[in-house]
Amino acid sequence: MAKKNKTPWPTRAVMNQIYEQHLWGGKAYDFYSGFGSHDPTIVEPYLEAIKAFIKSHINTLEVCDLGCGDFNIGKHLVKHTKKYIAIDIVESLINRNKKLFHNKNLEFHCLDIAKDEIPLADCVILRQVLQHLSNSEIKHVIEKLVNFKYIILTEHLPIGVFTPNQDIISGQGIRLKLNSGVNLLEPPFNFKIKDEKQLHEHILEEKSGRIVTTLYQTF
């Protein structure tokens, strides 16, 4: 059972505000996790890549989705897993997801992944989550990632050469405006892995970056 630290961090208040005020768009929705979770040109090839990896383990993978959002992505993956644990920092969002999505191998938890203990699984999915966090919070998340054999990380990155891991204040924005993006293998994180493989890359229009999904194996 994951342990929840009751002391709030500012990130929880920021993420609540983002969903309450629809700062990522989608005012027609009750909760909306941004175009990256709804644009078919982004979502469909991403899902095909992730499904292919999960299916290669013949329904034996336990998956922990850190930052599951409105679950427009995760709902397509649950049936291919042995167990699917979906986590988000926004309590009202998790309560909503619990009402909408049901499966015998699916469970939802409201946790702050930087501060709280998170459930163990074979594989962790972090889809465009770390890009919104400060370096300090990312370091706290990394301390827990060593417990997962597989990490599927998706990040919005600049096109071409960029300086990785410029620090930001956790919130709505990302490092793109600093010509930066998250790279866990570079300082100050220096995350140690056994192997890596790029699963998918989507180039956004108008040179607004690229969304890259990488599979890391830690042991």
mmCIF file of C-alpha atoms in Angstrom:
data_model
loop_
_atom_site.group_PDB
_atom_site.id
_atom_site.type_symbol
_atom_site.label_atom_id
_atom_site.label_comp_id
_atom_site.label_asym_id
_atom_site.label_seq_id
_atom_site.Cartn_x
_atom_site.Cartn_y
_atom_site.Cartn_z
ATOM 1 C CA MET A 1 0.000 0.000 0.000
ATOM 2 C CA ALA A 2 1.383 3.410 -0.987
ATOM 3 C CA LYS A 3 1.930 5.839 1.857
ATOM 4 C CA LYS A 4 0.579 9.355 1.477
ATOM 5 C CA ASN A 5 2.300 12.338 3.056
ATOM 6 C CA LYS A 6 -0.377 14.757 4.241
ATOM 7 C CA THR A 7 1.842 17.851 4.066
ATOM 8 C CA PRO A 8 0.868 19.694 0.852
ATOM 9 C CA TRP A 9 3.362 20.928 -1.720
ATOM 10 C CA PRO A 10 2.582 23.910 -3.989
ATOM 11 C CA THR A 11 2.441 21.620 -7.027
ATOM 12 C CA ARG A 12 -0.874 20.146 -5.877
ATOM 13 C CA ALA A 13 -2.477 23.619 -5.689
ATOM 14 C CA VAL A 14 -1.083 24.517 -9.126
ATOM 15 C CA MET A 15 -2.418 21.369 -10.768
ATOM 16 C CA ASN A 16 -5.819 21.819 -9.140
ATOM 17 C CA GLN A 17 -5.946 25.326 -10.583
ATOM 18 C CA ILE A 18 -4.966 24.102 -14.053
ATOM 19 C CA TYR A 19 -7.903 21.696 -14.165
ATOM 20 C CA GLU A 20 -10.390 23.999 -12.458
ATOM 21 C CA GLN A 21 -9.649 26.896 -14.821
ATOM 22 C CA HIS A 22 -9.012 24.747 -17.928
ATOM 23 C CA LEU A 23 -5.586 26.299 -18.433
ATOM 24 C CA TRP A 24 -4.688 23.466 -20.804
ATOM 25 C CA GLY A 25 -7.852 24.079 -22.842
ATOM 26 C CA GLY A 26 -10.805 21.752 -23.344
ATOM 27 C CA LYS A 27 -13.514 23.879 -21.753
ATOM 28 C CA ALA A 28 -16.128 21.495 -23.142
ATOM 29 C CA TYR A 29 -14.706 18.767 -20.889
ATOM 30 C CA ASP A 30 -15.062 18.372 -17.133
ATOM 31 C CA PHE A 31 -11.331 17.583 -16.909
ATOM 32 C CA TYR A 32 -8.871 18.000 -19.781
ATOM 33 C CA SER A 33 -5.214 16.959 -19.746
ATOM 34 C CA GLY A 34 -4.188 18.947 -22.813
ATOM 35 C CA PHE A 35 -3.976 18.389 -26.559
ATOM 36 C CA GLY A 36 -1.155 15.887 -26.070
ATOM 37 C CA SER A 37 -3.699 13.528 -24.520
ATOM 38 C CA HIS A 38 -6.448 14.141 -27.083
ATOM 39 C CA ASP A 39 -5.000 14.985 -30.518
ATOM 40 C CA PRO A 40 -5.391 11.743 -32.554
ATOM 41 C CA THR A 41 -2.206 12.438 -34.546
ATOM 42 C CA ILE A 42 -0.284 12.340 -31.259
ATOM 43 C CA VAL A 43 -2.310 9.815 -29.286
ATOM 44 C CA GLU A 44 -2.859 7.023 -31.805
ATOM 45 C CA PRO A 45 0.763 6.303 -32.797
ATOM 46 C CA TYR A 46 1.814 6.659 -29.161
ATOM 47 C CA LEU A 47 -0.742 4.056 -28.098
ATOM 48 C CA GLU A 48 0.363 1.667 -30.827
ATOM 49 C CA ALA A 49 3.960 1.890 -29.625
ATOM 50 C CA ILE A 50 3.065 1.361 -25.967
ATOM 51 C CA LYS A 51 0.624 -1.448 -26.700
ATOM 52 C CA ALA A 52 3.292 -3.250 -28.731
ATOM 53 C CA PHE A 53 5.691 -3.154 -25.773
ATOM 54 C CA ILE A 54 3.086 -4.221 -23.206
ATOM 55 C CA LYS A 55 1.732 -7.005 -25.434
ATOM 56 C CA SER A 56 5.250 -8.367 -25.910
ATOM 57 C CA HIS A 57 5.030 -9.411 -22.262
ATOM 58 C CA ILE A 58 1.780 -11.325 -22.876
ATOM 59 C CA ASN A 59 -0.368 -9.566 -20.286
ATOM 60 C CA THR A 60 2.113 -10.160 -17.459
ATOM 61 C CA LEU A 61 3.156 -6.554 -16.804
ATOM 62 C CA GLU A 62 2.014 -4.598 -13.795
ATOM 63 C CA VAL A 63 2.004 -0.933 -14.847
ATOM 64 C CA CYS A 64 2.069 2.196 -12.705
ATOM 65 C CA ASP A 65 0.896 5.316 -14.554
ATOM 66 C CA LEU A 66 2.330 8.364 -12.773
ATOM 67 C CA GLY A 67 0.291 11.412 -13.723
ATOM 68 C CA CYS A 68 -2.606 9.607 -15.377
ATOM 69 C CA GLY A 69 -4.580 12.825 -15.938
ATOM 70 C CA ASP A 70 -8.049 12.505 -17.437
ATOM 71 C CA PHE A 71 -7.234 8.875 -18.390
ATOM 72 C CA ASN A 72 -7.936 9.404 -22.091
ATOM 73 C CA ILE A 73 -4.661 7.527 -22.699
ATOM 74 C CA GLY A 74 -4.590 4.964 -19.915
ATOM 75 C CA LYS A 75 -8.082 3.639 -20.616
ATOM 76 C CA HIS A 76 -6.756 2.040 -23.810
ATOM 77 C CA LEU A 77 -3.889 0.239 -22.062
ATOM 78 C CA VAL A 78 -5.564 -1.352 -19.031
ATOM 79 C CA LYS A 79 -6.811 -4.490 -20.780
ATOM 80 C CA HIS A 80 -3.313 -5.361 -21.974
ATOM 81 C CA THR A 81 -1.813 -5.429 -18.466
ATOM 82 C CA LYS A 82 -1.888 -7.764 -15.488
ATOM 83 C CA LYS A 83 -2.507 -4.760 -13.242
ATOM 84 C CA TYR A 84 -2.811 -1.039 -13.951
ATOM 85 C CA ILE A 85 -2.265 1.489 -11.170
ATOM 86 C CA ALA A 86 -3.212 5.029 -12.165
ATOM 87 C CA ILE A 87 -1.970 7.932 -10.040
ATOM 88 C CA ASP A 88 -2.533 11.673 -10.125
ATOM 89 C CA ILE A 89 -2.021 14.558 -7.713
ATOM 90 C CA VAL A 90 -5.501 16.074 -8.233
ATOM 91 C CA GLU A 91 -7.999 14.434 -5.885
ATOM 92 C CA SER A 92 -11.144 15.616 -7.687
ATOM 93 C CA LEU A 93 -9.749 14.183 -10.922
ATOM 94 C CA ILE A 94 -8.991 10.817 -9.333
ATOM 95 C CA ASN A 95 -12.485 10.689 -7.810
ATOM 96 C CA ARG A 96 -13.952 11.415 -11.232
ATOM 97 C CA ASN A 97 -11.820 8.693 -12.849
ATOM 98 C CA LYS A 98 -12.926 6.163 -10.247
ATOM 99 C CA LYS A 99 -16.547 6.799 -11.227
ATOM 100 C CA LEU A 100 -15.945 6.577 -14.986
ATOM 101 C CA PHE A 101 -13.461 3.748 -15.410
ATOM 102 C CA HIS A 102 -13.847 0.255 -13.995
ATOM 103 C CA ASN A 103 -11.844 -2.903 -14.502
ATOM 104 C CA LYS A 104 -10.898 -5.746 -12.193
ATOM 105 C CA ASN A 105 -7.189 -5.018 -12.709
ATOM 106 C CA LEU A 106 -7.465 -1.198 -12.472
ATOM 107 C CA GLU A 107 -7.015 0.989 -9.422
ATOM 108 C CA PHE A 108 -6.647 4.751 -8.881
ATOM 109 C CA HIS A 109 -4.694 6.623 -6.202
ATOM 110 C CA CYS A 110 -4.360 10.315 -5.403
ATOM 111 C CA LEU A 111 -0.657 10.801 -4.628
ATOM 112 C CA ASP A 112 2.062 13.388 -5.046
ATOM 113 C CA ILE A 113 4.675 11.353 -6.913
ATOM 114 C CA ALA A 114 7.505 13.632 -5.729
ATOM 115 C CA LYS A 115 6.603 13.341 -2.076
ATOM 116 C CA ASP A 116 4.532 10.199 -1.463
ATOM 117 C CA GLU A 117 5.545 6.566 -1.651
ATOM 118 C CA ILE A 118 4.240 5.001 -4.821
ATOM 119 C CA PRO A 119 3.106 1.409 -5.463
ATOM 120 C CA LEU A 120 5.593 -0.992 -6.977
ATOM 121 C CA ALA A 121 5.099 -2.466 -10.433
ATOM 122 C CA ASP A 122 7.125 -3.846 -13.335
ATOM 123 C CA CYS A 123 6.789 -0.762 -15.483
ATOM 124 C CA VAL A 124 6.167 2.913 -14.864
ATOM 125 C CA ILE A 125 4.652 5.319 -17.387
ATOM 126 C CA LEU A 126 5.513 9.015 -17.115
ATOM 127 C CA ARG A 127 3.826 10.774 -19.987
ATOM 128 C CA GLN A 128 4.590 14.510 -20.244
ATOM 129 C CA VAL A 129 4.672 14.823 -16.463
ATOM 130 C CA LEU A 130 8.256 15.565 -15.486
ATOM 131 C CA GLN A 131 8.371 18.432 -17.991
ATOM 132 C CA HIS A 132 6.072 20.388 -15.653
ATOM 133 C CA LEU A 133 8.135 19.770 -12.511
ATOM 134 C CA SER A 134 11.108 21.591 -11.007
ATOM 135 C CA ASN A 135 14.469 19.837 -10.928
ATOM 136 C CA SER A 136 14.092 19.369 -7.189
ATOM 137 C CA GLU A 137 10.828 17.483 -7.593
ATOM 138 C CA ILE A 138 12.201 15.436 -10.482
ATOM 139 C CA LYS A 139 15.076 14.320 -8.255
ATOM 140 C CA HIS A 140 12.569 13.080 -5.678
ATOM 141 C CA VAL A 141 10.741 11.117 -8.386
ATOM 142 C CA ILE A 142 13.989 9.609 -9.680
ATOM 143 C CA GLU A 143 14.749 8.206 -6.241
ATOM 144 C CA LYS A 144 11.704 5.971 -6.716
ATOM 145 C CA LEU A 145 12.221 5.075 -10.377
ATOM 146 C CA VAL A 146 15.095 2.725 -9.514
ATOM 147 C CA ASN A 147 12.463 0.326 -8.161
ATOM 148 C CA PHE A 148 10.922 -0.199 -11.611
ATOM 149 C CA LYS A 149 12.484 -2.442 -14.251
ATOM 150 C CA TYR A 150 10.971 -0.498 -17.153
ATOM 151 C CA ILE A 151 10.339 3.230 -17.456
ATOM 152 C CA ILE A 152 8.380 4.639 -20.373
ATOM 153 C CA LEU A 153 9.137 8.353 -20.409
ATOM 154 C CA THR A 154 7.510 10.877 -22.734
ATOM 155 C CA GLU A 155 8.795 14.453 -22.882
ATOM 156 C CA HIS A 156 8.140 17.553 -25.002
ATOM 157 C CA LEU A 157 11.600 18.545 -26.267
ATOM 158 C CA PRO A 158 13.034 21.261 -28.522
ATOM 159 C CA ILE A 159 14.043 20.441 -32.085
ATOM 160 C CA GLY A 160 17.804 20.325 -32.608
ATOM 161 C CA VAL A 161 20.507 21.069 -30.065
ATOM 162 C CA PHE A 162 19.293 22.168 -26.625
ATOM 163 C CA THR A 163 20.538 22.534 -23.063
ATOM 164 C CA PRO A 164 18.920 19.796 -20.959
ATOM 165 C CA ASN A 165 17.340 20.229 -17.556
ATOM 166 C CA GLN A 166 17.153 23.989 -17.196
ATOM 167 C CA ASP A 167 15.278 24.475 -13.935
ATOM 168 C CA ILE A 168 11.710 25.818 -13.754
ATOM 169 C CA ILE A 169 9.053 26.418 -11.133
ATOM 170 C CA SER A 170 6.566 23.555 -11.159
ATOM 171 C CA GLY A 171 3.367 24.450 -12.963
ATOM 172 C CA GLN A 172 1.594 24.819 -16.268
ATOM 173 C CA GLY A 173 4.623 25.700 -18.376
ATOM 174 C CA ILE A 174 7.540 23.572 -19.558
ATOM 175 C CA ARG A 175 11.224 24.103 -20.389
ATOM 176 C CA LEU A 176 10.672 24.605 -24.122
ATOM 177 C CA LYS A 177 10.691 28.401 -23.797
ATOM 178 C CA LEU A 178 14.227 28.065 -22.366
ATOM 179 C CA ASN A 179 15.287 25.878 -25.314
ATOM 180 C CA SER A 180 15.480 23.040 -22.842
ATOM 181 C CA GLY A 181 13.834 19.763 -21.968
ATOM 182 C CA VAL A 182 14.116 16.934 -19.468
ATOM 183 C CA ASN A 183 16.869 14.365 -20.029
ATOM 184 C CA LEU A 184 17.192 12.060 -17.028
ATOM 185 C CA LEU A 185 20.580 10.777 -18.150
ATOM 186 C CA GLU A 186 22.176 14.239 -18.030
ATOM 187 C CA PRO A 187 23.166 16.420 -15.022
ATOM 188 C CA PRO A 188 21.875 17.154 -12.478
ATOM 189 C CA PHE A 189 19.993 13.837 -12.560
ATOM 190 C CA ASN A 190 22.528 11.375 -14.032
ATOM 191 C CA PHE A 191 20.018 8.539 -13.902
ATOM 192 C CA LYS A 192 21.713 5.162 -14.340
ATOM 193 C CA ILE A 193 20.128 2.680 -16.738
ATOM 194 C CA LYS A 194 20.908 -0.680 -18.294
ATOM 195 C CA ASP A 195 19.414 0.021 -21.714
ATOM 196 C CA GLU A 196 17.330 2.562 -23.648
ATOM 197 C CA LYS A 197 15.198 2.528 -26.796
ATOM 198 C CA GLN A 198 13.196 5.264 -28.476
ATOM 199 C CA LEU A 199 9.641 3.994 -28.974
ATOM 200 C CA HIS A 200 8.111 6.965 -30.745
ATOM 201 C CA GLU A 201 8.688 10.552 -31.832
ATOM 202 C CA HIS A 202 6.105 13.076 -32.996
ATOM 203 C CA ILE A 203 7.240 16.338 -34.604
ATOM 204 C CA LEU A 204 4.837 19.156 -33.806
ATOM 205 C CA GLU A 205 3.852 21.740 -36.412
ATOM 206 C CA GLU A 206 5.315 25.243 -36.611
ATOM 207 C CA LYS A 207 8.615 24.085 -35.079
ATOM 208 C CA SER A 208 7.039 23.906 -31.623
ATOM 209 C CA GLY A 209 9.138 20.938 -30.640
ATOM 210 C CA ARG A 210 8.837 17.183 -30.642
ATOM 211 C CA ILE A 211 7.221 14.684 -28.304
ATOM 212 C CA VAL A 212 9.631 11.833 -27.664
ATOM 213 C CA THR A 213 8.833 8.536 -25.936
ATOM 214 C CA THR A 214 11.766 6.502 -24.632
ATOM 215 C CA LEU A 215 11.883 3.119 -22.942
ATOM 216 C CA TYR A 216 14.504 2.734 -20.217
ATOM 217 C CA GLN A 217 15.459 -0.538 -18.566
ATOM 218 C CA THR A 218 17.058 -0.184 -15.140
ATOM 219 C CA PHE A 219 17.960 -3.785 -14.321
#
